[in-house]
PDB file of C-alpha atoms in Angstrom:
ATOM      1  CA  MET N  16     104.693  33.219-122.507  1.00 64.00           C
ATOM      2  CA  LEU N  17     107.061  35.529-120.635  1.00 65.00           C
ATOM      3  CA  ASP N  18     107.324  37.883-123.629  1.00 63.00           C
ATOM      4  CA  SER N  19     103.536  38.218-123.780  1.00 65.00           C
ATOM      5  CA  TRP N  20     103.372  38.952-120.031  1.00 65.00           C
ATOM      6  CA  SER N  21     106.022  41.651-120.404  1.00 57.00           C
ATOM      7  CA  VAL N  22     103.684  43.550-122.742  1.00 53.00           C
ATOM      8  CA  ASP N  23     101.212  43.903-119.859  1.00 56.00           C
ATOM      9  CA  GLY N  24     103.789  45.693-117.715  1.00 53.00           C
ATOM     10  CA  PRO N  25     106.807  44.818-115.612  1.00 52.00           C
ATOM     11  CA  MET N  26     105.252  41.767-113.951  1.00 59.00           C
ATOM     12  CA  VAL N  27     108.098  39.469-114.996  1.00 62.00           C
ATOM     13  CA  TYR N  28     111.322  40.854-113.653  1.00 70.00           C
ATOM     14  CA  ALA N  29     114.827  40.032-112.563  1.00 73.00           C
ATOM     15  CA  ILE N  30     116.890  41.597-109.788  1.00 79.00           C
ATOM     16  CA  THR N  31     120.366  42.557-110.940  1.00 83.00           C
ATOM     17  CA  GLN N  32     123.201  44.088-108.970  1.00 89.00           C
ATOM     18  CA  GLU N  33     124.639  47.082-110.779  1.00 90.00           C
ATOM     19  CA  THR N  34     127.761  49.049-109.966  1.00 92.00           C
ATOM     20  CA  ILE N  35     128.478  52.759-110.151  1.00 93.00           C
ATOM     21  CA  THR N  36     131.913  54.196-109.497  1.00 94.00           C
ATOM     22  CA  LEU N  37     131.322  57.302-107.395  1.00 96.00           C
ATOM     23  CA  ALA N  38     133.674  60.259-107.685  1.00 97.00           C
ATOM     24  CA  SER N  39     134.552  62.585-104.837  1.00 97.00           C
ATOM     25  CA  GLY N  40     132.133  65.517-104.685  1.00 96.00           C
ATOM     26  CA  ASP N  41     129.629  64.043-107.165  1.00 96.00           C
ATOM     27  CA  GLY N  42     126.328  62.774-105.740  1.00 95.00           C
ATOM     28  CA  THR N  43     124.192  62.525-108.894  1.00 94.00           C
ATOM     29  CA  TYR N  44     124.442  59.708-111.449  1.00 93.00           C
ATOM     30  CA  ALA N  45     122.296  58.797-114.440  1.00 89.00           C
ATOM     31  CA  THR N  46     121.184  55.253-115.215  1.00 85.00           C
ATOM     32  CA  THR N  47     123.615  55.459-118.132  1.00 81.00           C
ATOM     33  CA  ASP N  48     126.346  55.292-115.444  1.00 79.00           C
ATOM     34  CA  LEU N  49     125.209  51.772-114.463  1.00 77.00           C
ATOM     35  CA  SER N  50     127.282  48.806-115.590  1.00 71.00           C
ATOM     36  CA  THR N  51     124.366  47.705-117.842  1.00 72.00           C
ATOM     37  CA  ASN N  52     123.704  51.252-119.102  1.00 71.00           C
ATOM     38  CA  THR N  53     119.927  50.723-118.883  1.00 73.00           C
ATOM     39  CA  ARG N  54     117.139  52.146-116.774  1.00 80.00           C
ATOM     40  CA  PRO N  55     115.723  49.924-114.001  1.00 84.00           C
ATOM     41  CA  VAL N  56     112.010  49.613-113.276  1.00 81.00           C
ATOM     42  CA  ALA N  57     112.707  50.054-109.555  1.00 84.00           C
ATOM     43  CA  VAL N  58     115.536  49.985-107.032  1.00 91.00           C
ATOM     44  CA  GLU N  59     115.488  47.382-104.255  1.00 90.00           C
ATOM     45  CA  GLY N  60     118.436  48.598-102.159  1.00 92.00           C
ATOM     46  CA  GLY N  61     122.182  48.839-102.177  1.00 96.00           C
ATOM     47  CA  VAL N  62     125.468  49.413-100.399  1.00 98.00           C
ATOM     48  CA  ILE N  63     128.484  51.684-100.660  1.00 98.00           C
ATOM     49  CA  ARG N  64     131.827  49.902-100.604  1.00 98.00           C
ATOM     50  CA  TYR N  65     134.643  52.012 -99.254  1.00 97.00           C
ATOM     51  CA  GLY N  66     137.929  50.877 -97.767  1.00 95.00           C
ATOM     52  CA  GLY N  67     136.850  47.225 -97.896  1.00 95.00           C
ATOM     53  CA  THR N  68     133.697  47.859 -95.833  1.00 97.00           C
ATOM     54  CA  ASP N  69     130.097  47.809 -97.069  1.00 98.00           C
ATOM     55  CA  TYR N  70     127.803  50.572 -95.808  1.00 98.00           C
ATOM     56  CA  PRO N  71     124.071  49.980 -96.378  1.00 98.00           C
ATOM     57  CA  LEU N  72     122.067  52.591 -98.248  1.00 98.00           C
ATOM     58  CA  GLN N  73     118.625  53.617 -97.027  1.00 98.00           C
ATOM     59  CA  LEU N  74     116.190  54.146 -99.908  1.00 97.00           C
ATOM     60  CA  ILE N  75     114.215  57.330 -99.468  1.00 97.00           C
ATOM     61  CA  THR N  76     111.162  58.865-101.103  1.00 95.00           C
ATOM     62  CA  ARG N  77     111.014  62.088-103.105  1.00 95.00           C
ATOM     63  CA  ALA N  78     109.503  63.900-100.090  1.00 97.00           C
ATOM     64  CA  GLN N  79     112.382  62.721 -97.877  1.00 97.00           C
ATOM     65  CA  TRP N  80     114.914  63.769-100.544  1.00 97.00           C
ATOM     66  CA  ASN N  81     113.297  67.184-100.854  1.00 96.00           C
ATOM     67  CA  SER N  82     113.491  67.656 -97.069  1.00 97.00           C
ATOM     68  CA  ILE N  83     117.316  67.518 -97.126  1.00 97.00           C
ATOM     69  CA  GLY N  84     118.222  71.194 -97.035  1.00 96.00           C
ATOM     70  CA  VAL N  85     121.929  71.138 -97.875  1.00 96.00           C
ATOM     71  CA  LYS N  86     122.680  68.410-100.380  1.00 96.00           C
ATOM     72  CA  THR N  87     126.381  69.224-100.784  1.00 95.00           C
ATOM     73  CA  THR N  88     127.551  67.802 -97.447  1.00 97.00           C
ATOM     74  CA  GLN N  89     130.329  65.256 -98.070  1.00 97.00           C
ATOM     75  CA  GLY N  90     130.971  61.887 -96.410  1.00 97.00           C
ATOM     76  CA  ILE N  91     130.091  58.245 -96.969  1.00 98.00           C
ATOM     77  CA  PRO N  92     126.631  58.154 -98.575  1.00 98.00           C
ATOM     78  CA  GLU N  93     123.910  56.845 -96.261  1.00 98.00           C
ATOM     79  CA  VAL N  94     120.796  57.413 -98.360  1.00 97.00           C
ATOM     80  CA  LEU N  95     119.835  56.825-101.970  1.00 97.00           C
ATOM     81  CA  PHE N  96     117.000  58.447-103.874  1.00 97.00           C
ATOM     82  CA  TYR N  97     116.111  56.946-107.250  1.00 94.00           C
ATOM     83  CA  ASP N  98     114.272  59.335-109.543  1.00 91.00           C
ATOM     84  CA  PRO N  99     112.770  57.301-112.408  1.00 87.00           C
ATOM     85  CA  THR N 100     111.018  60.346-113.868  1.00 78.00           C
ATOM     86  CA  MET N 101     114.185  61.942-115.159  1.00 63.00           C
ATOM     87  CA  THR N 102     114.846  61.413-118.879  1.00 68.00           C
ATOM     88  CA  ALA N 103     117.391  58.683-118.209  1.00 76.00           C
ATOM     89  CA  GLY N 104     116.578  58.083-114.554  1.00 85.00           C
ATOM     90  CA  ALA N 105     118.846  59.418-111.812  1.00 90.00           C
ATOM     91  CA  PHE N 106     120.446  58.221-108.578  1.00 94.00           C
ATOM     92  CA  GLU N 107     121.023  60.807-105.854  1.00 96.00           C
ATOM     93  CA  PHE N 108     123.383  59.990-102.972  1.00 98.00           C
ATOM     94  CA  TYR N 109     123.562  61.795 -99.634  1.00 98.00           C
ATOM     95  CA  PRO N 110     125.958  62.740 -98.233  1.00 98.00           C
ATOM     96  CA  VAL N 111     127.890  63.327-101.434  1.00 98.00           C
ATOM     97  CA  PRO N 112     130.907  60.958-101.631  1.00 98.00           C
ATOM     98  CA  SER N 113     134.003  62.498-100.035  1.00 97.00           C
ATOM     99  CA  ALA N 114     136.318  60.123-101.931  1.00 97.00           C
ATOM    100  CA  SER N 115     136.168  57.589-104.733  1.00 97.00           C
ATOM    101  CA  MET N 116     133.764  54.778-103.732  1.00 97.00           C
ATOM    102  CA  THR N 117     131.707  52.068-105.391  1.00 97.00           C
ATOM    103  CA  ALA N 118     127.926  51.783-105.136  1.00 97.00           C
ATOM    104  CA  TYR N 119     126.332  48.354-105.591  1.00 96.00           C
ATOM    105  CA  ILE N 120     122.664  48.850-106.369  1.00 94.00           C
ATOM    106  CA  ASN N 121     120.032  46.095-106.610  1.00 92.00           C
ATOM    107  CA  CYS N 122     117.792  46.964-109.552  1.00 88.00           C
ATOM    108  CA  ARG N 123     114.519  45.418-110.649  1.00 82.00           C
ATOM    109  CA  ARG N 124     114.440  45.012-114.421  1.00 77.00           C
ATOM    110  CA  VAL N 125     111.939  43.657-116.893  1.00 71.00           C
ATOM    111  CA  LEU N 126     113.117  40.203-117.901  1.00 66.00           C
ATOM    112  CA  ALA N 127     114.840  40.424-121.266  1.00 62.00           C
ATOM    113  CA  SER N 128     113.236  38.876-124.298  1.00 62.00           C
ATOM    114  CA  GLY N 129     114.957  36.181-126.331  1.00 65.00           C
ATOM    115  CA  LEU N 130     115.352  33.675-123.507  1.00 68.00           C
ATOM    116  CA  THR N 131     116.871  30.313-124.406  1.00 73.00           C
ATOM    117  CA  LEU N 132     117.027  26.959-122.636  1.00 76.00           C
ATOM    118  CA  ASP N 133     120.445  28.039-121.322  1.00 77.00           C
ATOM    119  CA  THR N 134     119.181  31.285-119.759  1.00 68.00           C
ATOM    120  CA  SER N 135     119.389  31.258-115.964  1.00 67.00           C
ATOM    121  CA  PHE N 136     117.130  33.501-113.855  1.00 66.00           C
ATOM    122  CA  SER N 137     115.105  33.487-110.641  1.00 65.00           C
ATOM    123  CA  LEU N 138     111.383  34.074-110.321  1.00 69.00           C
ATOM    124  CA  PRO N 139     109.285  34.929-107.275  1.00 71.00           C
ATOM    125  CA  PRO N 140     107.294  32.139-105.598  1.00 78.00           C
ATOM    126  CA  GLY N 141     104.262  31.009-107.616  1.00 81.00           C
ATOM    127  CA  TYR N 142     105.572  32.099-111.007  1.00 78.00           C
ATOM    128  CA  GLU N 143     106.543  28.611-112.190  1.00 81.00           C
ATOM    129  CA  LYS N 144     102.988  27.308-111.764  1.00 85.00           C
ATOM    130  CA  ALA N 145     101.535  30.432-113.393  1.00 83.00           C
ATOM    131  CA  ILE N 146     103.860  30.069-116.390  1.00 80.00           C
ATOM    132  CA  VAL N 147     103.164  26.362-116.868  1.00 84.00           C
ATOM    133  CA  ASP N 148      99.378  26.722-116.467  1.00 86.00           C
ATOM    134  CA  ASN N 149      99.111  29.739-118.768  1.00 83.00           C
ATOM    135  CA  LEU N 150     101.356  28.142-121.368  1.00 83.00           C
ATOM    136  CA  ALA N 151      99.099  25.069-121.352  1.00 84.00           C
ATOM    137  CA  VAL N 152      96.052  27.285-121.979  1.00 84.00           C
ATOM    138  CA  ASP N 153      97.855  29.157-124.789  1.00 82.00           C
ATOM    139  CA  LEU N 154      99.081  25.968-126.444  1.00 83.00           C
ATOM    140  CA  ALA N 155      95.706  24.250-126.207  1.00 83.00           C
ATOM    141  CA  ALA N 156      93.914  27.055-128.015  1.00 78.00           C
ATOM    142  CA  GLY N 157      96.651  28.254-130.353  1.00 75.00           C
ATOM    143  CA  GLY N 158      98.640  25.163-131.165  1.00 70.00           C
ATOM    144  CA  PHE N 159      96.086  22.391-131.000  1.00 73.00           C
ATOM    145  CA  GLY N 160      92.734  24.067-131.592  1.00 75.00           C
ATOM    146  CA  ALA N 161      91.425  22.630-128.322  1.00 79.00           C
ATOM    147  CA  GLN N 162      89.920  24.167-125.234  1.00 82.00           C
ATOM    148  CA  ALA N 163      91.872  23.842-121.994  1.00 79.00           C
ATOM    149  CA  SER N 164      90.268  21.934-119.143  1.00 79.00           C
ATOM    150  CA  PRO N 165      88.046  24.132-116.918  1.00 80.00           C
ATOM    151  CA  LEU N 166      90.111  22.865-113.962  1.00 77.00           C
ATOM    152  CA  LEU N 167      93.197  24.412-115.522  1.00 74.00           C
TER     153      LEU N 167
END
């Protein structure tokens, strides 16, 4: 059921926390720099960890990113722009890290196929009922040659 929904677009997703080790003076990172080495559907937020303290990142739009005139200023990054249109996807941090730091980024990803009974994941409210109801309709028609109840 979840595999068939994934074909229709990223409606079944998981939020994962990815890490990127930021180098001093480098503010641009590709999705290949993520711990999972894969491109997220969207970014939900994140923090910079430096010196044992977490600094929240403000997600900004392309227009906001473009309005930053000098993008080489160094410090502890305060904003994050995710550009999914790049070939591999890109993360832009501002200010550019002034030292080695770690970014923890919450990424929305399409739920992987090949789930087993041992796979653990969280779904948004309402998904469990939608999965059960739609699976019942699929099984009735495909597996048993019956028509699901109109109430279903």
